[in-house]
C-alpha angles and dihedrals in degrees: 000000000000145000114269097233092181093063100032112129122199115165135174120224117200093187089058101031092230146101116237123203138194111183120185120207126209111217141137098206134129092218096058096155096060093088135078136197122220131198131190132174119235134182122194089344091306119121112243094179136014120249115291109205125200126180121245108245129217089272088061093249134120116207133181146104143255114222116220120209097195108012119198105230120222114237132164087252093048108025094184118173125188115234110223127193114211119196137180124209141157112264110262096024135091097210111110116225095189137000137185139167125232135171133228134179131209111230143113128229116190139155130229109189105308094339122101115214124202111194088344094306126108111264123195112201113226104179137178132188118234115196093191094235107168112175131249087027125064093215127065119278115256092209108118093209091055092047092048088051090055091053094045091049091053090048091050088055092055100261119140099181133046130192109207106206107182098027 
C-alpha cells in the first residue's frame, strides 16, 4: 500500500482561499476503505496547519481541501509555494505507511480577450528559451548556483518566463 506520487494532485485556489487535493492510493486489498490520507502545511519545518485527514474511498482516492485564513499569494516578485506533507495510515492508528512532500501555490491565471491576467492584474509574457548548454558538457549543469545564475541573468534582462529545453 502506498501513495501514487505520480498522479497526486494538490492545487491552490485563490478564488476560494484553499488548497484542494486528490490523492490516489496503490493497493491490492479487499478492505480498501480502512485507510486515510492526511495533509498538513509546513514552512521551514514549522507546522502551519494541523493534519487534515480524509478517508480513502472505494476508488482508492482521498479527496478534500484545506481552508486558508490568510493565504500567501504567489507572484513573480514573491514566488511562494506551500510545502505540504502527505501521509497514508490505517484508520485508528498513528503509524504512517507512506509519506511524501509536495508543493502548491495560490494564484489565478485567467484571460480577458487577448489579455492574460495573473492574480487579476495584466501580465505580459516576456519569455526566453534556455537550452541548458553548459560547456564543456553537452547536457545542462546540475550545479544549483550555475542554474540560479541563468535565471537571474534572464530576470536582469527583463524576462519573466523561461522555457528550459534540455533540463
